[in-house]
CSV table of C-alpha atoms in Angstrom, one decimal:
chain,number,residue,atom,x,y,z
V,1,MET,CA,87.8,131.4,102.6
V,2,ALA,CA,90.2,130.4,105.6
V,3,ARG,CA,91.3,133.9,106.7
V,4,GLY,CA,94.0,131.7,108.9
V,5,ARG,CA,96.8,129.7,107.3
V,6,ARG,CA,98.7,127.5,109.9
V,7,PRO,CA,99.2,124.0,110.2
V,8,GLY,CA,96.8,121.9,110.7
V,9,ALA,CA,93.9,124.7,109.8
V,10,SER,CA,92.6,123.1,106.9
V,11,GLY,CA,92.3,119.7,109.0
V,12,THR,CA,90.2,122.1,111.3
V,13,ARG,CA,88.5,122.9,108.8
V,14,GLU,CA,86.6,119.8,107.4
V,15,ALA,CA,86.1,119.0,110.8
V,16,ILE,CA,84.0,121.8,111.5
V,17,LEU,CA,82.3,121.5,108.1
V,18,ALA,CA,81.4,118.1,108.8
V,19,ALA,CA,80.1,118.4,111.9
V,20,ALA,CA,77.7,121.2,110.5
V,21,ARG,CA,77.0,118.8,108.2
V,22,GLU,CA,75.4,116.4,110.5
V,23,GLN,CA,74.3,119.4,113.1
V,24,PHE,CA,72.0,121.3,110.6
V,25,GLY,CA,70.9,117.2,108.8
V,26,GLU,CA,69.8,116.1,112.4
V,27,LYS,CA,68.4,119.6,113.6
V,28,GLY,CA,67.6,121.0,111.4
V,29,TYR,CA,69.2,124.8,110.0
V,30,ASP,CA,66.9,126.8,112.7
V,31,GLY,CA,67.3,124.3,115.3
V,32,ALA,CA,71.5,124.1,114.6
V,33,THR,CA,73.8,126.2,116.0
V,34,ILE,CA,77.3,127.2,116.3
V,35,ARG,CA,77.7,126.2,119.6
V,36,GLY,CA,76.5,122.8,118.6
V,37,ILE,CA,78.7,122.3,116.0
V,38,ALA,CA,81.6,123.7,117.8
V,39,ARG,CA,81.0,121.2,120.3
V,40,GLN,CA,80.8,117.7,117.8
V,41,ALA,CA,83.9,119.0,115.9
V,42,GLY,CA,85.5,119.5,119.0
V,43,VAL,CA,86.9,123.4,118.9
V,44,ASP,CA,85.7,126.1,120.8
V,45,PRO,CA,82.7,128.2,119.2
V,46,ALA,CA,85.1,131.2,118.4
V,47,LEU,CA,87.1,129.5,116.2
V,48,VAL,CA,84.5,128.3,113.9
V,49,HIS,CA,83.2,131.7,113.5
V,50,HIS,CA,86.4,133.0,112.3
V,51,TYR,CA,86.6,130.5,109.9
V,52,PHE,CA,83.3,130.9,108.3
V,53,GLY,CA,81.1,133.5,110.2
V,54,ALA,CA,78.3,133.3,110.7
V,55,LYS,CA,75.5,130.6,110.7
V,56,GLN,CA,74.3,131.3,106.9
V,57,GLN,CA,78.1,131.4,105.9
V,58,ILE,CA,78.8,127.7,107.7
V,59,PHE,CA,75.5,126.6,105.9
V,60,VAL,CA,77.3,128.1,102.5
V,61,ALA,CA,80.3,126.3,103.0
V,62,ALA,CA,79.1,122.9,104.7
V,63,MET,CA,76.5,122.2,101.3
V,64,ARG,CA,79.5,123.3,99.0
V,65,LEU,CA,77.6,126.3,97.3
V,66,PRO,CA,79.1,128.0,95.4
V,67,TYR,CA,78.2,131.3,96.4
V,68,ASP,CA,76.0,132.2,99.7
V,69,PRO,CA,72.3,133.3,97.8
V,70,GLY,CA,71.6,136.1,100.5
V,71,GLU,CA,74.9,137.6,100.3
V,72,LEU,CA,74.3,137.6,96.1
V,73,LEU,CA,70.9,138.7,97.1
V,74,ARG,CA,72.7,141.7,99.5
V,75,SER,CA,75.2,142.8,96.7
V,76,VAL,CA,71.9,142.6,93.8
V,77,MET,CA,69.9,144.9,95.9
V,78,ALA,CA,72.5,147.4,96.7
V,79,ASP,CA,74.4,147.8,93.0
V,80,THR,CA,71.4,149.8,91.7
V,81,THR,CA,68.4,151.0,92.6
V,82,ASP,CA,66.7,150.1,89.2
V,83,ASP,CA,64.7,146.9,89.1
V,84,GLY,CA,64.7,146.3,85.9
V,85,ALA,CA,69.6,146.2,86.4
V,86,ARG,CA,68.1,144.3,89.7
V,87,ALA,CA,66.4,141.7,88.0
V,88,GLU,CA,69.0,141.2,85.2
V,89,ASN,CA,72.1,141.3,87.5
V,90,ALA,CA,70.4,138.3,89.9
V,91,ILE,CA,69.9,136.3,86.9
V,92,ARG,CA,73.0,136.5,85.4
V,93,ALA,CA,74.6,135.8,89.1
V,94,LEU,CA,72.9,132.5,89.8
V,95,LEU,CA,73.6,131.7,86.2
V,96,GLU,CA,77.4,132.1,86.5
V,97,ALA,CA,77.4,130.8,90.2
V,98,TRP,CA,75.8,127.3,88.6
V,99,ASP,CA,77.7,126.5,85.2
V,100,ARG,CA,80.7,125.6,86.6
V,101,PRO,CA,80.0,121.7,86.9
V,102,GLU,CA,81.4,121.2,90.3
V,103,SER,CA,78.8,123.5,91.6
V,104,ARG,CA,76.4,121.6,89.7
V,105,ALA,CA,77.2,118.5,91.5
V,106,ALA,CA,77.0,119.9,94.5
V,107,MET,CA,73.0,121.5,94.0
V,108,LEU,CA,72.1,118.3,92.6
V,109,ALA,CA,72.9,116.5,95.6
V,110,LEU,CA,71.0,119.2,97.9
V,111,ILE,CA,68.0,119.2,95.7
V,112,ARG,CA,67.7,115.5,95.5
V,113,THR,CA,68.2,115.2,99.5
V,114,ALA,CA,65.9,118.3,100.4
V,115,VAL,CA,62.9,116.9,98.4
V,116,THR,CA,63.8,113.0,99.3
V,117,GLN,CA,64.0,114.2,102.7
V,118,GLU,CA,62.2,115.6,105.0
V,119,ARG,CA,64.5,116.4,107.5
V,120,ALA,CA,66.5,117.6,104.6
V,121,ALA,CA,63.8,120.1,103.1
V,122,THR,CA,63.2,121.3,106.4
V,123,MET,CA,66.5,121.6,106.9
V,124,VAL,CA,66.8,124.1,103.3
V,125,ARG,CA,63.4,125.8,104.2
V,126,GLY,CA,65.3,127.0,106.9
V,127,PHE,CA,68.0,127.9,105.1
V,128,ILE,CA,66.2,130.0,102.4
V,129,THR,CA,63.6,132.0,104.7
V,130,ASP,CA,66.3,133.3,106.7
V,131,ALA,CA,69.3,133.7,104.1
V,132,VAL,CA,67.4,134.8,101.4
V,133,THR,CA,63.6,136.1,102.4
V,134,HIS,CA,65.1,138.0,105.7
V,135,ARG,CA,67.8,139.0,103.5
V,136,ALA,CA,65.3,140.5,100.4
V,137,VAL,CA,63.3,142.5,102.8
V,138,GLU,CA,66.1,144.1,105.0
V,139,SER,CA,68.2,145.3,102.3
V,140,GLY,CA,65.2,145.7,99.3
V,141,GLY,CA,62.4,146.4,101.1
V,142,VAL,CA,60.8,143.3,99.6
V,143,THR,CA,58.1,142.2,101.4
V,144,PRO,CA,58.2,138.4,102.2
V,145,MET,CA,56.1,137.5,99.7
V,146,ARG,CA,57.2,138.9,97.2
V,147,ALA,CA,61.1,137.5,97.7
V,148,GLY,CA,59.8,134.3,98.2
V,149,LEU,CA,58.4,134.6,94.5
V,150,LEU,CA,61.7,135.8,93.1
V,151,ALA,CA,63.2,132.8,95.2
V,152,SER,CA,60.5,130.5,93.5
V,153,GLN,CA,61.4,132.3,89.9
V,154,LEU,CA,65.4,131.7,90.2
V,155,ILE,CA,64.6,127.9,91.8
V,156,GLY,CA,62.3,127.6,89.1
V,157,LEU,CA,65.1,128.7,86.3
V,158,LEU,CA,67.6,126.0,88.0
V,159,VAL,CA,65.4,123.2,88.1
V,160,LEU,CA,64.3,123.7,84.2
V,161,ARG,CA,67.7,124.4,83.2
V,162,TYR,CA,70.1,121.9,84.9
V,163,VAL,CA,68.6,119.8,87.0
V,164,ILE,CA,65.5,118.3,84.0
V,165,ALA,CA,67.3,120.2,81.2
V,166,VAL,CA,64.1,121.5,79.1
V,167,GLU,CA,65.7,123.0,76.2
V,168,PRO,CA,65.6,125.8,74.7
V,169,VAL,CA,66.2,127.0,78.1
V,170,ALA,CA,69.1,124.3,78.9
V,171,SER,CA,71.3,125.6,76.3
V,172,ALA,CA,70.5,128.4,76.2
V,173,ALA,CA,73.4,131.4,75.7
V,174,HIS,CA,73.4,133.6,79.4
V,175,ASP,CA,72.2,137.2,77.7
V,176,GLU,CA,69.4,135.4,75.6
V,177,ILE,CA,67.9,134.0,79.5
V,178,VAL,CA,68.9,137.3,80.8
V,179,ALA,CA,66.8,139.5,78.0
V,180,GLU,CA,64.1,137.0,78.6
V,181,TYR,CA,63.9,136.2,81.7
V,182,ALA,CA,64.7,140.4,83.1
V,183,PRO,CA,61.0,141.5,82.7
V,184,ALA,CA,59.7,139.1,84.5
V,185,LEU,CA,61.9,138.7,88.0
V,186,ARG,CA,61.4,143.1,87.6
V,187,ALA,CA,57.8,143.1,87.8
V,188,VAL,CA,57.8,141.2,91.4
V,189,LEU,CA,60.3,143.3,92.6
V,190,ALA,CA,58.2,146.7,91.2
V,191,SER,CA,55.5,146.4,92.9
V,192,ALA,CA,57.3,145.4,95.8
V,193,GLY,CA,58.9,149.3,95.8
V,194,GLY,CA,55.2,150.4,97.2
V,195,GLY,CA,56.4,150.1,100.4
V,196,ARG,CA,54.2,147.2,101.3
V,197,VAL,CA,56.0,145.0,103.6
V,198,ARG,CA,53.9,142.9,105.5
V,199,GLY,CA,55.0,140.2,107.9
V,200,ALA,CA,54.0,136.4,107.3
V,201,ALA,CA,51.4,135.8,109.2
V,202,ASP,CA,49.4,138.3,107.4
V,203,ALA,CA,49.5,135.6,104.8
V,204,VAL,CA,48.7,132.5,106.1
V,205,GLY,CA,45.0,131.5,104.8
P,1,MET,CA,39.0,108.5,81.6
P,2,ALA,CA,37.4,105.4,80.4
P,3,ARG,CA,34.8,106.0,77.8
P,4,GLY,CA,34.2,102.3,78.0
P,5,ARG,CA,32.3,100.7,81.3
P,6,ARG,CA,32.1,96.9,80.4
P,7,PRO,CA,33.1,93.6,82.9
P,8,GLY,CA,37.4,93.9,83.2
P,9,ALA,CA,37.6,97.2,81.9
P,10,SER,CA,38.9,98.5,84.6
P,11,GLY,CA,42.0,95.9,85.4
P,12,THR,CA,42.8,96.4,81.5
P,13,ARG,CA,43.2,100.0,82.2
P,14,GLU,CA,45.3,99.2,84.9
P,15,ALA,CA,47.2,96.7,83.0
P,16,ILE,CA,48.0,99.3,80.5
P,17,LEU,CA,48.9,101.8,83.3
P,18,ALA,CA,51.2,99.4,85.1
P,19,ALA,CA,52.9,99.0,81.0
P,20,ALA,CA,52.8,102.7,80.8
P,21,ARG,CA,54.7,103.1,83.6
P,22,GLU,CA,57.6,100.5,82.8
P,23,GLN,CA,58.0,102.0,79.2
P,24,PHE,CA,57.9,105.2,79.9
P,25,GLY,CA,60.7,104.7,82.8
P,26,GLU,CA,62.9,102.7,80.7
P,27,LYS,CA,62.3,104.2,77.5
P,28,GLY,CA,61.5,108.1,78.6
P,29,TYR,CA,58.8,109.7,77.4
P,30,ASP,CA,60.4,110.1,73.6
P,31,GLY,CA,60.6,106.6,72.9
P,32,ALA,CA,57.7,105.3,74.7
P,33,THR,CA,54.7,104.2,72.1
P,34,ILE,CA,51.3,103.2,72.2
P,35,ARG,CA,52.1,99.9,70.2
P,36,GLY,CA,54.7,99.3,72.6
P,37,ILE,CA,52.8,100.1,75.8
P,38,ALA,CA,49.7,97.8,74.7
P,39,ARG,CA,52.3,95.2,73.6
P,40,GLN,CA,53.6,94.6,76.9
P,41,ALA,CA,50.3,94.7,78.3
P,42,GLY,CA,49.2,92.6,76.0
P,43,VAL,CA,46.2,94.3,74.1
P,44,ASP,CA,45.8,96.3,71.1
P,45,PRO,CA,46.9,99.5,70.3
P,46,ALA,CA,42.9,100.6,69.7
P,47,LEU,CA,42.4,99.5,73.2
P,48,VAL,CA,45.0,101.9,74.3
P,49,HIS,CA,43.7,104.8,72.6
P,50,HIS,CA,39.8,103.9,73.2
P,51,TYR,CA,40.7,104.3,76.7
P,52,PHE,CA,43.5,106.8,77.1
P,53,GLY,CA,43.8,109.2,73.9
P,54,ALA,CA,47.1,110.3,72.6
P,55,LYS,CA,50.8,109.6,75.1
P,56,GLN,CA,50.1,112.6,76.5
P,57,GLN,CA,47.0,111.2,77.8
P,58,ILE,CA,48.4,107.7,79.4
P,59,PHE,CA,51.5,109.4,80.4
P,60,VAL,CA,49.1,112.2,82.5
P,61,ALA,CA,47.2,108.9,83.8
P,62,ALA,CA,50.0,106.2,84.6
P,63,MET,CA,51.4,109.1,86.6
P,64,ARG,CA,48.0,110.0,88.6
P,65,LEU,CA,49.3,114.1,87.6
P,66,PRO,CA,45.8,116.1,88.8
P,67,TYR,CA,45.3,117.2,85.1
P,68,ASP,CA,46.9,117.5,82.0
P,69,PRO,CA,49.2,120.4,81.7
P,70,GLY,CA,49.5,121.4,78.5
P,71,GLU,CA,45.6,121.0,78.1
P,72,LEU,CA,45.9,123.5,81.0
P,73,LEU,CA,48.1,125.6,79.5
P,74,ARG,CA,46.0,125.1,75.9
P,75,SER,CA,42.8,126.0,77.9
P,76,VAL,CA,44.0,129.3,79.3
P,77,MET,CA,45.6,130.4,76.1
P,78,ALA,CA,42.0,129.2,74.5
P,79,ASP,CA,39.6,131.5,76.9
P,80,THR,CA,41.3,134.9,76.4
P,81,THR,CA,43.8,136.7,74.5
P,82,ASP,CA,44.8,139.1,77.3
P,83,ASP,CA,48.2,138.0,78.8
P,84,GLY,CA,46.9,139.3,82.2
P,85,ALA,CA,44.0,137.3,82.9
P,86,ARG,CA,46.0,134.3,81.0
P,87,ALA,CA,48.8,134.9,83.6
P,88,GLU,CA,45.7,134.8,86.5
P,89,ASN,CA,43.7,131.4,85.4
P,90,ALA,CA,47.0,129.7,84.6
P,91,ILE,CA,48.4,130.7,88.5
P,92,ARG,CA,44.7,129.6,89.9
P,93,ALA,CA,44.7,126.4,87.9
P,94,LEU,CA,48.0,125.2,88.7
P,95,LEU,CA,47.0,125.9,92.8
P,96,GLU,CA,43.7,124.8,92.5
P,97,ALA,CA,45.0,121.3,91.1
P,98,TRP,CA,47.9,120.6,92.9
P,99,ASP,CA,46.1,121.8,96.5
P,100,ARG,CA,44.8,118.5,96.6
P,101,PRO,CA,46.7,116.1,99.3
P,102,GLU,CA,46.5,112.9,96.5
P,103,SER,CA,47.4,115.6,93.9
P,104,ARG,CA,50.4,116.5,96.1
P,105,ALA,CA,51.6,112.8,97.2
P,106,ALA,CA,51.4,112.3,93.0
P,107,MET,CA,53.5,115.3,92.3
P,108,LEU,CA,56.0,114.5,95.0
P,109,ALA,CA,56.8,111.3,94.3
P,110,LEU,CA,57.3,112.1,89.9
P,111,ILE,CA,59.5,114.8,91.7
P,112,ARG,CA,61.3,112.7,93.7
P,113,THR,CA,62.0,110.3,90.9
P,114,ALA,CA,63.0,113.4,88.0
P,115,VAL,CA,66.2,114.2,90.2
P,116,THR,CA,67.2,110.9,91.4
P,117,GLN,CA,67.3,109.4,88.6
P,118,GLU,CA,68.7,110.3,85.0
P,119,ARG,CA,66.5,107.6,83.9
P,120,ALA,CA,63.3,109.5,85.1
P,121,ALA,CA,64.7,112.6,84.6
P,122,THR,CA,64.4,112.3,80.6
P,123,MET,CA,61.6,111.0,80.5
P,124,VAL,CA,59.9,114.1,82.5
P,125,ARG,CA,62.2,116.5,80.1
P,126,GLY,CA,60.2,114.8,77.6
P,127,PHE,CA,56.9,115.1,78.4
P,128,ILE,CA,57.5,118.8,79.4
P,129,THR,CA,58.7,119.4,76.0
P,130,ASP,CA,56.2,117.7,74.2
P,131,ALA,CA,53.1,118.9,76.3
P,132,VAL,CA,53.6,121.9,77.3
P,133,THR,CA,56.7,124.0,75.5
P,134,HIS,CA,55.3,122.2,72.0
P,135,ARG,CA,51.7,123.1,73.1
P,136,ALA,CA,52.3,126.4,74.3
P,137,VAL,CA,54.1,127.4,71.3
P,138,GLU,CA,51.2,126.5,68.9
P,139,SER,CA,48.4,127.5,71.2
P,140,GLY,CA,49.6,131.0,72.1
P,141,GLY,CA,52.6,132.2,69.3
P,142,VAL,CA,54.9,131.4,72.4
P,143,THR,CA,58.6,130.7,71.2
P,144,PRO,CA,59.8,127.6,73.3
P,145,MET,CA,61.8,129.7,75.2
P,146,ARG,CA,58.9,131.8,77.2
P,147,ALA,CA,57.3,128.4,77.3
P,148,GLY,CA,60.1,127.1,79.4
P,149,LEU,CA,60.6,130.3,80.9
P,150,LEU,CA,56.9,130.6,81.9
P,151,ALA,CA,57.6,126.4,82.9
P,152,SER,CA,59.9,127.7,85.3
P,153,GLN,CA,58.2,130.5,86.5
P,154,LEU,CA,55.0,127.9,87.5
P,155,ILE,CA,57.3,124.6,88.5
P,156,GLY,CA,59.5,127.1,90.9
P,157,LEU,CA,56.1,128.1,92.6
P,158,LEU,CA,55.3,124.3,93.5
P,159,VAL,CA,58.2,123.6,95.1
P,160,LEU,CA,58.8,126.8,97.1
P,161,ARG,CA,55.1,126.1,98.4
P,162,TYR,CA,54.7,122.7,98.3
P,163,VAL,CA,58.4,120.7,98.3
P,164,ILE,CA,60.5,123.4,100.8
P,165,ALA,CA,57.3,124.7,102.1
P,166,VAL,CA,58.8,128.1,102.3
P,167,GLU,CA,56.8,131.1,104.3
P,168,PRO,CA,54.5,132.4,103.2
P,169,VAL,CA,54.2,131.3,100.3
P,170,ALA,CA,53.5,127.5,101.3
P,171,SER,CA,50.9,129.0,103.0
P,172,ALA,CA,49.1,132.1,101.5
P,173,ALA,CA,45.6,132.0,100.4
P,174,HIS,CA,45.4,131.1,96.1
P,175,ASP,CA,43.8,135.0,95.7
P,176,GLU,CA,47.2,136.5,97.3
P,177,ILE,CA,49.3,134.1,95.2
P,178,VAL,CA,47.4,135.1,91.7
P,179,ALA,CA,47.7,138.7,92.4
P,180,GLU,CA,51.2,138.7,93.5
P,181,TYR,CA,52.7,136.5,90.8
P,182,ALA,CA,50.3,136.8,87.9
P,183,PRO,CA,52.2,140.2,86.4
P,184,ALA,CA,55.7,138.7,86.3
P,185,LEU,CA,53.8,135.4,84.3
P,186,ARG,CA,52.5,138.4,82.0
P,187,ALA,CA,55.8,139.6,81.8
P,188,VAL,CA,56.7,136.5,79.3
P,189,LEU,CA,53.9,136.3,78.1
P,190,ALA,CA,53.8,139.9,76.9
P,191,SER,CA,56.5,140.5,75.2
P,192,ALA,CA,55.9,137.0,73.6
P,193,GLY,CA,52.9,138.2,71.7
P,194,GLY,CA,54.9,140.2,68.9
P,195,GLY,CA,55.1,137.1,66.9
P,196,ARG,CA,58.7,136.4,67.1
P,197,VAL,CA,58.3,132.7,66.9
P,198,ARG,CA,61.8,130.7,67.0
P,199,GLY,CA,63.1,126.9,67.3
P,200,ALA,CA,64.8,126.2,69.9
P,201,ALA,CA,68.1,125.5,67.5
P,202,ASP,CA,68.5,129.0,67.8
P,203,ALA,CA,68.7,129.2,71.0
P,204,VAL,CA,71.3,127.0,71.4
P,205,GLY,CA,74.6,128.9,72.7
């Protein structure tokens, strides 16, 4: 993702990512700032922004995620307005990204940390809320509740296929999972098209 | 779940459960046997069966799960043949069981162990396959793949609501989650009604 290639650039990038991991771990996703990450890495905030972009992208790079889930969601929503196609594209993109062994290692590390350390759970919560929920609301007209349920379906698939590895889901071909699971994601997307976008506060009960 | 109440019964129960936790942890769900649990607890296998029933129930008691997911699934499938009602009942039962703080502590402990220890993942994988997937196939005519995708949706909801606690899913009232999520579960159940029950081997790709 580095746009500049100059001597020492890769060392600087690594220093920024190490600082980012510490800041996200300490302050959570919401509490961490580009300014704070830059200060800890001993560089100018403009350089952090130049290398990585916004906070979301820094998190993705720092956690070695194979892609930005918010960006994936945006592109899935933008490619077509057909909810069935959106559902299929979201599942296929997810499987293609996570099937790579190096992605899987990064995901397992993140999940392990998130479920064993309360601070890491706070960090992941902030990221999902910001990158996934807000993005789905903005780009797809999906309510925050629906965006959360969509995330539930995708995270559940990741856990069953890669973490617990329950058959036949663990070894099934992408095409089969897409064909069998897409109607379920479509059901969440479809009823969300009614324009009923409500704030999180409404749902607190 | 003890059917007998006699002096020392509760001590015997606890000894059996402690032996079960060790055997499941060491040998996995599939490898553990009632005979092996009885031997380690120093009791007769018939007594283990008398107190707890089958291996599934021993696992549920040993892991302090609030209910037997396989039994829940069986009862949801038996109560009605309407897929929409089945979907609603499954979500409602799940939320009611896990909303209790003591259940939540047991679940978090199990999830934490499963994602951090490969042996525990094997244990949970065996239990889900036996108790949930096989049960769904037997009692609902659901294919193993669909049963796995159903489990993905429910496990994803548990992770998002209780483990990562993403709003508005984390604080939403049961009625709202049931209303918004049931169509998604129904989509998995409904297409499974076609009688196309296939073995796990077919899906290995």
